[in-house]
Amino acid sequence: VLDYATGLLQETGNVRIFGTVPGKAAIISFLVDGIHPYDLAAVLDRAGVAVRVGQHCAEPLMMRLGVDGTVRASFACYSSKADVDAFVAAVRKATAMLS
Amino acid sequence: MMADLAKFEEFASTLEMIDDDEMRFEYIIDLGKRHSEEDPLPEEWKIDANLMHGCMSRVWIVDEVDEEGRHHFRGSSDAIIVNGLVAMMTEAFSGLTGQELQNLTIDQVRRLNLGALTTQRQVGMMAMLKHMQTLGRGNGRAHKGENNGASGSTPS
């Protein structure tokens, strides 16, 4: 599911994924170019997609990365490809609304 | 004299006319985009002295007082949705005297979001009202960069 989501997000373009090391936990921290993470998370929330947004208790890392924060999607054993499709569709909708 | 709240009423009645939360949300996003294009806050005003503290995104509000003692607010946020809220708040409550600002109530601010926002953002709008009321108790001397500590000058 993580690989599927990563691939779909990368296909959408203008998405910057933070952390792509092999074997990483099933999370994707990301930003969409030109869109504030809080705006993105707000639109995802309204689309029924729960993500975490902000600095994730990692302010020094965010400063090092030069970002205000990221949006983070987490997947679990019960997450399905359909969930991922809904998530990516919501990211695309949010990008269109906020650009 | 009664406070001139025509702009506030315009925003409130527009939001009341829109009968769907999703559309109200999009209206606020559009306001945020338009505000950035039509009334951008000069970059040199985006300094710590004008920052409103406690916001998840950055919000700058500048207050200037005219010769009649009326406060005129300008503001900006780096997040579009919050920028829309800043646009509404600063436009709705500009042109009031310090006393008129103190008379504004939370119920009035509630009319500016009507369920389109999360509780967190509604609380943020209340905080914005308090911040503008605090500014309204001052002389409105705007910080436009000349007092910016980042300029490198030190007080003698």
PDB file of C-alpha atoms in Angstrom:
ATOM      1  CA  VAL A   1       0.000   0.000   0.000  1.00  0.00           C
ATOM      2  CA  LEU A   2       2.884   2.343   0.792  1.00  0.00           C
ATOM      3  CA  ASP A   3       4.528   1.684  -2.574  1.00  0.00           C
ATOM      4  CA  TYR A   4       1.200   2.098  -4.353  1.00  0.00           C
ATOM      5  CA  ALA A   5       0.527   5.420  -2.622  1.00  0.00           C
ATOM      6  CA  THR A   6       4.077   6.657  -3.199  1.00  0.00           C
ATOM      7  CA  GLY A   7       3.850   5.840  -6.891  1.00  0.00           C
ATOM      8  CA  LEU A   8       0.501   7.545  -7.338  1.00  0.00           C
ATOM      9  CA  LEU A   9       1.618  10.646  -5.450  1.00  0.00           C
ATOM     10  CA  GLN A  10       4.789  10.889  -7.531  1.00  0.00           C
ATOM     11  CA  GLU A  11       2.679  10.655 -10.681  1.00  0.00           C
ATOM     12  CA  THR A  12       0.673  13.704  -9.653  1.00  0.00           C
ATOM     13  CA  GLY A  13       3.781  15.890 -10.077  1.00  0.00           C
ATOM     14  CA  ASN A  14       4.611  18.910  -7.904  1.00  0.00           C
ATOM     15  CA  VAL A  15       4.526  16.618  -4.853  1.00  0.00           C
ATOM     16  CA  ARG A  16       7.638  16.542  -2.709  1.00  0.00           C
ATOM     17  CA  ILE A  17       7.992  13.437  -0.559  1.00  0.00           C
ATOM     18  CA  PHE A  18      10.234  13.593   2.504  1.00  0.00           C
ATOM     19  CA  GLY A  19      11.936  10.283   3.276  1.00  0.00           C
ATOM     20  CA  THR A  20      12.170   7.521   0.710  1.00  0.00           C
ATOM     21  CA  VAL A  21      14.584   5.138   2.387  1.00  0.00           C
ATOM     22  CA  PRO A  22      13.823   1.468   1.600  1.00  0.00           C
ATOM     23  CA  GLY A  23      12.041  -0.372   4.385  1.00  0.00           C
ATOM     24  CA  LYS A  24      10.720   2.786   6.020  1.00  0.00           C
ATOM     25  CA  ALA A  25       7.550   2.762   8.087  1.00  0.00           C
ATOM     26  CA  ALA A  26       4.250   3.003   6.217  1.00  0.00           C
ATOM     27  CA  ILE A  27       4.034   6.779   6.293  1.00  0.00           C
ATOM     28  CA  ILE A  28       4.405   9.474   3.654  1.00  0.00           C
ATOM     29  CA  SER A  29       5.375  12.980   4.687  1.00  0.00           C
ATOM     30  CA  PHE A  30       4.867  15.304   1.800  1.00  0.00           C
ATOM     31  CA  LEU A  31       4.168  18.787   0.483  1.00  0.00           C
ATOM     32  CA  VAL A  32       2.595  20.068  -2.701  1.00  0.00           C
ATOM     33  CA  ASP A  33       4.596  22.905  -4.261  1.00  0.00           C
ATOM     34  CA  GLY A  34       3.175  26.319  -3.494  1.00  0.00           C
ATOM     35  CA  ILE A  35       0.525  25.058  -1.085  1.00  0.00           C
ATOM     36  CA  HIS A  36       0.710  25.551   2.661  1.00  0.00           C
ATOM     37  CA  PRO A  37       0.510  22.225   4.526  1.00  0.00           C
ATOM     38  CA  TYR A  38      -2.319  23.492   6.753  1.00  0.00           C
ATOM     39  CA  ASP A  39      -4.393  24.421   3.699  1.00  0.00           C
ATOM     40  CA  LEU A  40      -3.782  21.030   2.150  1.00  0.00           C
ATOM     41  CA  ALA A  41      -4.676  19.204   5.359  1.00  0.00           C
ATOM     42  CA  ALA A  42      -7.852  21.265   5.788  1.00  0.00           C
ATOM     43  CA  VAL A  43      -9.126  20.320   2.339  1.00  0.00           C
ATOM     44  CA  LEU A  44      -8.151  16.663   2.846  1.00  0.00           C
ATOM     45  CA  ASP A  45     -10.014  16.694   6.150  1.00  0.00           C
ATOM     46  CA  ARG A  46     -13.164  17.954   4.462  1.00  0.00           C
ATOM     47  CA  ALA A  47     -12.793  15.179   1.892  1.00  0.00           C
ATOM     48  CA  GLY A  48     -12.830  12.633   4.708  1.00  0.00           C
ATOM     49  CA  VAL A  49      -9.108  11.900   4.616  1.00  0.00           C
ATOM     50  CA  ALA A  50      -7.411  12.006   8.011  1.00  0.00           C
ATOM     51  CA  VAL A  51      -3.788  13.122   7.920  1.00  0.00           C
ATOM     52  CA  ARG A  52      -1.451  14.701  10.402  1.00  0.00           C
ATOM     53  CA  VAL A  53      -0.027  18.132   9.639  1.00  0.00           C
ATOM     54  CA  GLY A  54       2.621  20.325  11.178  1.00  0.00           C
ATOM     55  CA  GLN A  55       6.092  19.768  12.468  1.00  0.00           C
ATOM     56  CA  HIS A  56       5.403  16.330  13.975  1.00  0.00           C
ATOM     57  CA  CYS A  57       7.395  17.175  17.118  1.00  0.00           C
ATOM     58  CA  ALA A  58      10.464  17.508  14.860  1.00  0.00           C
ATOM     59  CA  GLU A  59      11.031  21.257  14.660  1.00  0.00           C
ATOM     60  CA  PRO A  60      14.834  21.024  14.213  1.00  0.00           C
ATOM     61  CA  LEU A  61      14.357  18.639  11.293  1.00  0.00           C
ATOM     62  CA  MET A  62      11.768  20.938   9.698  1.00  0.00           C
ATOM     63  CA  MET A  63      14.191  23.846  10.051  1.00  0.00           C
ATOM     64  CA  ARG A  64      16.910  21.733   8.455  1.00  0.00           C
ATOM     65  CA  LEU A  65      14.567  20.845   5.601  1.00  0.00           C
ATOM     66  CA  GLY A  66      13.576  24.499   5.287  1.00  0.00           C
ATOM     67  CA  VAL A  67       9.836  23.868   5.542  1.00  0.00           C
ATOM     68  CA  ASP A  68       7.105  25.113   7.896  1.00  0.00           C
ATOM     69  CA  GLY A  69       5.757  21.608   8.262  1.00  0.00           C
ATOM     70  CA  THR A  70       4.559  18.670   6.221  1.00  0.00           C
ATOM     71  CA  VAL A  71       1.403  16.678   5.696  1.00  0.00           C
ATOM     72  CA  ARG A  72       1.748  13.064   6.779  1.00  0.00           C
ATOM     73  CA  ALA A  73      -0.400  10.163   5.643  1.00  0.00           C
ATOM     74  CA  SER A  74      -0.135   6.968   7.659  1.00  0.00           C
ATOM     75  CA  PHE A  75      -1.135   3.514   6.481  1.00  0.00           C
ATOM     76  CA  ALA A  76      -1.968   0.459   8.551  1.00  0.00           C
ATOM     77  CA  CYS A  77      -2.747  -3.187   7.891  1.00  0.00           C
ATOM     78  CA  TYR A  78      -6.386  -2.302   7.280  1.00  0.00           C
ATOM     79  CA  SER A  79      -5.639   0.416   4.690  1.00  0.00           C
ATOM     80  CA  SER A  80      -6.633  -0.639   1.197  1.00  0.00           C
ATOM     81  CA  LYS A  81      -5.785   0.482  -2.318  1.00  0.00           C
ATOM     82  CA  ALA A  82      -9.246   2.047  -2.442  1.00  0.00           C
ATOM     83  CA  ASP A  83      -8.271   4.156   0.587  1.00  0.00           C
ATOM     84  CA  VAL A  84      -5.130   5.233  -1.237  1.00  0.00           C
ATOM     85  CA  ASP A  85      -7.130   6.095  -4.354  1.00  0.00           C
ATOM     86  CA  ALA A  86      -9.447   8.267  -2.260  1.00  0.00           C
ATOM     87  CA  PHE A  87      -6.452   9.915  -0.592  1.00  0.00           C
ATOM     88  CA  VAL A  88      -4.670  10.714  -3.866  1.00  0.00           C
ATOM     89  CA  ALA A  89      -7.902  11.942  -5.460  1.00  0.00           C
ATOM     90  CA  ALA A  90      -8.343  14.273  -2.486  1.00  0.00           C
ATOM     91  CA  VAL A  91      -4.766  15.557  -2.867  1.00  0.00           C
ATOM     92  CA  ARG A  92      -5.476  16.328  -6.517  1.00  0.00           C
ATOM     93  CA  LYS A  93      -8.734  18.055  -5.654  1.00  0.00           C
ATOM     94  CA  ALA A  94      -7.006  20.093  -2.946  1.00  0.00           C
ATOM     95  CA  THR A  95      -4.235  21.069  -5.334  1.00  0.00           C
ATOM     96  CA  ALA A  96      -6.793  22.290  -7.867  1.00  0.00           C
ATOM     97  CA  MET A  97      -8.729  24.234  -5.220  1.00  0.00           C
ATOM     98  CA  LEU A  98      -5.730  25.885  -3.626  1.00  0.00           C
ATOM     99  CA  SER A  99      -3.567  26.687  -6.671  1.00  0.00           C
TER     100      SER A  99
ATOM    101  CA  MET B   1     -22.396  57.727  16.238  1.00  0.00           C
ATOM    102  CA  MET B   2     -22.978  54.095  15.344  1.00  0.00           C
ATOM    103  CA  ALA B   3     -20.017  52.102  14.153  1.00  0.00           C
ATOM    104  CA  ASP B   4     -19.896  51.650  10.395  1.00  0.00           C
ATOM    105  CA  LEU B   5     -20.088  47.886   9.970  1.00  0.00           C
ATOM    106  CA  ALA B   6     -21.270  47.886   6.354  1.00  0.00           C
ATOM    107  CA  LYS B   7     -18.371  45.729   5.190  1.00  0.00           C
ATOM    108  CA  PHE B   8     -18.930  43.302   8.056  1.00  0.00           C
ATOM    109  CA  GLU B   9     -22.627  43.027   7.139  1.00  0.00           C
ATOM    110  CA  GLU B  10     -21.668  42.446   3.510  1.00  0.00           C
ATOM    111  CA  PHE B  11     -19.453  39.486   4.425  1.00  0.00           C
ATOM    112  CA  ALA B  12     -21.939  38.102   6.948  1.00  0.00           C
ATOM    113  CA  SER B  13     -24.911  38.313   4.585  1.00  0.00           C
ATOM    114  CA  THR B  14     -22.923  36.752   1.732  1.00  0.00           C
ATOM    115  CA  LEU B  15     -22.010  33.816   3.966  1.00  0.00           C
ATOM    116  CA  GLU B  16     -25.610  33.525   5.143  1.00  0.00           C
ATOM    117  CA  MET B  17     -26.851  33.449   1.549  1.00  0.00           C
ATOM    118  CA  ILE B  18     -24.573  30.525   0.696  1.00  0.00           C
ATOM    119  CA  ASP B  19     -26.526  27.534   1.946  1.00  0.00           C
ATOM    120  CA  ASP B  20     -23.789  24.928   1.856  1.00  0.00           C
ATOM    121  CA  ASP B  21     -20.737  24.601   4.125  1.00  0.00           C
ATOM    122  CA  GLU B  22     -18.535  23.382   1.281  1.00  0.00           C
ATOM    123  CA  MET B  23     -19.384  26.478  -0.789  1.00  0.00           C
ATOM    124  CA  ARG B  24     -18.720  28.745   2.180  1.00  0.00           C
ATOM    125  CA  PHE B  25     -15.354  27.060   2.577  1.00  0.00           C
ATOM    126  CA  GLU B  26     -14.557  27.686  -1.089  1.00  0.00           C
ATOM    127  CA  TYR B  27     -15.714  31.303  -0.716  1.00  0.00           C
ATOM    128  CA  ILE B  28     -13.175  31.774   2.092  1.00  0.00           C
ATOM    129  CA  ILE B  29     -10.432  30.189  -0.064  1.00  0.00           C
ATOM    130  CA  ASP B  30     -11.329  32.529  -2.943  1.00  0.00           C
ATOM    131  CA  LEU B  31     -11.198  35.505  -0.573  1.00  0.00           C
ATOM    132  CA  GLY B  32      -7.735  34.394   0.515  1.00  0.00           C
ATOM    133  CA  LYS B  33      -6.487  34.143  -3.061  1.00  0.00           C
ATOM    134  CA  ARG B  34      -8.008  37.484  -4.023  1.00  0.00           C
ATOM    135  CA  HIS B  35      -6.613  39.178  -0.932  1.00  0.00           C
ATOM    136  CA  SER B  36      -3.077  38.057  -1.867  1.00  0.00           C
ATOM    137  CA  GLU B  37      -3.477  39.459  -5.363  1.00  0.00           C
ATOM    138  CA  GLU B  38      -5.371  42.681  -4.678  1.00  0.00           C
ATOM    139  CA  ASP B  39      -4.041  43.828  -1.329  1.00  0.00           C
ATOM    140  CA  PRO B  40      -0.745  42.095  -0.657  1.00  0.00           C
ATOM    141  CA  LEU B  41       0.975  43.088   2.565  1.00  0.00           C
ATOM    142  CA  PRO B  42       4.391  44.566   1.699  1.00  0.00           C
ATOM    143  CA  GLU B  43       7.124  42.046   2.456  1.00  0.00           C
ATOM    144  CA  GLU B  44       8.918  44.552   4.720  1.00  0.00           C
ATOM    145  CA  TRP B  45       5.850  44.583   6.996  1.00  0.00           C
ATOM    146  CA  LYS B  46       6.024  40.825   7.514  1.00  0.00           C
ATOM    147  CA  ILE B  47       8.198  41.118  10.568  1.00  0.00           C
ATOM    148  CA  ASP B  48       8.025  39.665  14.056  1.00  0.00           C
ATOM    149  CA  ALA B  49       6.613  42.897  15.481  1.00  0.00           C
ATOM    150  CA  ASN B  50       3.490  42.431  13.357  1.00  0.00           C
ATOM    151  CA  LEU B  51       3.126  38.701  13.927  1.00  0.00           C
ATOM    152  CA  MET B  52       0.091  37.436  15.734  1.00  0.00           C
ATOM    153  CA  HIS B  53       1.347  34.795  18.107  1.00  0.00           C
ATOM    154  CA  GLY B  54      -0.281  31.443  18.690  1.00  0.00           C
ATOM    155  CA  CYS B  55      -1.277  30.717  15.099  1.00  0.00           C
ATOM    156  CA  MET B  56      -0.307  27.488  13.374  1.00  0.00           C
ATOM    157  CA  SER B  57       0.282  29.400  10.180  1.00  0.00           C
ATOM    158  CA  ARG B  58       1.908  32.824  10.235  1.00  0.00           C
ATOM    159  CA  VAL B  59      -0.415  35.830  10.495  1.00  0.00           C
ATOM    160  CA  TRP B  60       0.724  39.443  10.307  1.00  0.00           C
ATOM    161  CA  ILE B  61      -1.641  42.303  11.163  1.00  0.00           C
ATOM    162  CA  VAL B  62      -0.737  45.962  10.833  1.00  0.00           C
ATOM    163  CA  ASP B  63      -2.832  48.731  12.375  1.00  0.00           C
ATOM    164  CA  GLU B  64      -2.774  52.355  11.273  1.00  0.00           C
ATOM    165  CA  VAL B  65      -4.848  55.136  12.845  1.00  0.00           C
ATOM    166  CA  ASP B  66      -6.115  58.068  10.806  1.00  0.00           C
ATOM    167  CA  GLU B  67      -6.563  61.639  12.009  1.00  0.00           C
ATOM    168  CA  GLU B  68     -10.093  60.828  13.241  1.00  0.00           C
ATOM    169  CA  GLY B  69      -8.748  58.065  15.460  1.00  0.00           C
ATOM    170  CA  ARG B  70     -10.095  55.281  13.290  1.00  0.00           C
ATOM    171  CA  HIS B  71      -8.124  52.077  12.992  1.00  0.00           C
ATOM    172  CA  HIS B  72      -7.334  50.643   9.589  1.00  0.00           C
ATOM    173  CA  PHE B  73      -6.047  47.099   9.528  1.00  0.00           C
ATOM    174  CA  ARG B  74      -4.115  45.270   6.885  1.00  0.00           C
ATOM    175  CA  GLY B  75      -2.990  41.700   7.202  1.00  0.00           C
ATOM    176  CA  SER B  76      -1.752  38.560   5.583  1.00  0.00           C
ATOM    177  CA  SER B  77      -1.125  34.895   6.207  1.00  0.00           C
ATOM    178  CA  ASP B  78       1.080  32.395   4.433  1.00  0.00           C
ATOM    179  CA  ALA B  79      -1.837  29.922   4.326  1.00  0.00           C
ATOM    180  CA  ILE B  80      -4.667  30.703   1.887  1.00  0.00           C
ATOM    181  CA  ILE B  81      -7.586  29.718   4.124  1.00  0.00           C
ATOM    182  CA  VAL B  82      -6.313  31.784   7.022  1.00  0.00           C
ATOM    183  CA  ASN B  83      -5.546  34.587   4.565  1.00  0.00           C
ATOM    184  CA  GLY B  84      -9.236  34.564   3.645  1.00  0.00           C
ATOM    185  CA  LEU B  85     -10.144  34.905   7.308  1.00  0.00           C
ATOM    186  CA  VAL B  86      -7.607  37.711   7.731  1.00  0.00           C
ATOM    187  CA  ALA B  87      -9.130  39.459   4.704  1.00  0.00           C
ATOM    188  CA  MET B  88     -12.608  39.267   6.218  1.00  0.00           C
ATOM    189  CA  MET B  89     -11.565  40.355   9.679  1.00  0.00           C
ATOM    190  CA  THR B  90      -9.353  43.259   8.609  1.00  0.00           C
ATOM    191  CA  GLU B  91     -11.815  44.573   6.021  1.00  0.00           C
ATOM    192  CA  ALA B  92     -14.901  44.020   8.200  1.00  0.00           C
ATOM    193  CA  PHE B  93     -13.494  45.823  11.211  1.00  0.00           C
ATOM    194  CA  SER B  94     -11.418  48.597   9.652  1.00  0.00           C
ATOM    195  CA  GLY B  95     -12.538  52.191  10.049  1.00  0.00           C
ATOM    196  CA  LEU B  96     -13.691  51.777  13.658  1.00  0.00           C
ATOM    197  CA  THR B  97     -12.555  53.800  16.635  1.00  0.00           C
ATOM    198  CA  GLY B  98     -10.723  52.113  19.487  1.00  0.00           C
ATOM    199  CA  GLN B  99     -13.917  52.117  21.563  1.00  0.00           C
ATOM    200  CA  GLU B 100     -15.986  50.684  18.714  1.00  0.00           C
ATOM    201  CA  LEU B 101     -13.444  47.900  18.358  1.00  0.00           C
ATOM    202  CA  GLN B 102     -13.770  47.060  22.049  1.00  0.00           C
ATOM    203  CA  ASN B 103     -17.556  46.767  21.590  1.00  0.00           C
ATOM    204  CA  LEU B 104     -17.237  44.010  18.973  1.00  0.00           C
ATOM    205  CA  THR B 105     -18.428  40.647  20.196  1.00  0.00           C
ATOM    206  CA  ILE B 106     -17.621  37.016  19.582  1.00  0.00           C
ATOM    207  CA  ASP B 107     -21.166  36.573  18.247  1.00  0.00           C
ATOM    208  CA  GLN B 108     -20.366  38.985  15.443  1.00  0.00           C
ATOM    209  CA  VAL B 109     -17.271  36.999  14.519  1.00  0.00           C
ATOM    210  CA  ARG B 110     -19.339  33.807  14.544  1.00  0.00           C
ATOM    211  CA  ARG B 111     -21.412  35.272  11.720  1.00  0.00           C
ATOM    212  CA  LEU B 112     -18.248  35.317   9.615  1.00  0.00           C
ATOM    213  CA  ASN B 113     -17.700  31.585   9.493  1.00  0.00           C
ATOM    214  CA  LEU B 114     -20.997  29.785  10.056  1.00  0.00           C
ATOM    215  CA  GLY B 115     -19.820  26.237  10.318  1.00  0.00           C
ATOM    216  CA  ALA B 116     -17.500  26.357   7.330  1.00  0.00           C
ATOM    217  CA  LEU B 117     -14.510  26.133   9.639  1.00  0.00           C
ATOM    218  CA  THR B 118     -13.147  23.675  12.143  1.00  0.00           C
ATOM    219  CA  THR B 119     -13.376  24.532  15.825  1.00  0.00           C
ATOM    220  CA  GLN B 120      -9.638  25.204  15.790  1.00  0.00           C
ATOM    221  CA  ARG B 121     -10.012  27.885  13.105  1.00  0.00           C
ATOM    222  CA  GLN B 122     -13.063  29.385  14.806  1.00  0.00           C
ATOM    223  CA  VAL B 123     -10.950  29.752  17.944  1.00  0.00           C
ATOM    224  CA  GLY B 124      -8.292  31.362  15.734  1.00  0.00           C
ATOM    225  CA  MET B 125     -10.815  33.952  14.553  1.00  0.00           C
ATOM    226  CA  MET B 126     -11.749  34.757  18.141  1.00  0.00           C
ATOM    227  CA  ALA B 127      -8.041  35.200  18.875  1.00  0.00           C
ATOM    228  CA  MET B 128      -7.779  37.491  15.854  1.00  0.00           C
ATOM    229  CA  LEU B 129     -10.601  39.640  17.238  1.00  0.00           C
ATOM    230  CA  LYS B 130      -8.841  39.868  20.616  1.00  0.00           C
ATOM    231  CA  HIS B 131      -5.593  40.761  18.857  1.00  0.00           C
ATOM    232  CA  MET B 132      -7.264  43.543  16.848  1.00  0.00           C
ATOM    233  CA  GLN B 133      -8.946  44.843  20.013  1.00  0.00           C
ATOM    234  CA  THR B 134      -5.561  44.920  21.711  1.00  0.00           C
ATOM    235  CA  LEU B 135      -4.136  46.852  18.756  1.00  0.00           C
ATOM    236  CA  GLY B 136      -7.194  49.109  18.977  1.00  0.00           C
ATOM    237  CA  ARG B 137      -6.182  50.167  22.455  1.00  0.00           C
ATOM    238  CA  GLY B 138      -2.873  51.444  21.110  1.00  0.00           C
ATOM    239  CA  ASN B 139      -1.911  54.395  19.003  1.00  0.00           C
ATOM    240  CA  GLY B 140      -1.722  52.281  15.883  1.00  0.00           C
ATOM    241  CA  ARG B 141       1.854  53.133  15.094  1.00  0.00           C
ATOM    242  CA  ALA B 142       2.478  50.494  12.494  1.00  0.00           C
ATOM    243  CA  HIS B 143       5.639  48.493  12.398  1.00  0.00           C
ATOM    244  CA  LYS B 144       6.877  48.698   8.868  1.00  0.00           C
ATOM    245  CA  GLY B 145      10.367  47.407   9.182  1.00  0.00           C
ATOM    246  CA  GLU B 146      12.134  50.398  10.617  1.00  0.00           C
ATOM    247  CA  ASN B 147      12.024  48.890  14.104  1.00  0.00           C
ATOM    248  CA  ASN B 148      12.873  45.428  12.903  1.00  0.00           C
ATOM    249  CA  GLY B 149      15.566  43.944  15.100  1.00  0.00           C
ATOM    250  CA  ALA B 150      16.781  42.032  12.070  1.00  0.00           C
ATOM    251  CA  SER B 151      18.005  45.282  10.538  1.00  0.00           C
ATOM    252  CA  GLY B 152      21.157  44.987  12.584  1.00  0.00           C
ATOM    253  CA  SER B 153      20.863  48.351  14.317  1.00  0.00           C
ATOM    254  CA  THR B 154      21.094  48.465  18.087  1.00  0.00           C
ATOM    255  CA  PRO B 155      19.392  51.016  20.300  1.00  0.00           C
ATOM    256  CA  SER B 156      21.801  53.536  21.763  1.00  0.00           C
TER     257      SER B 156
END
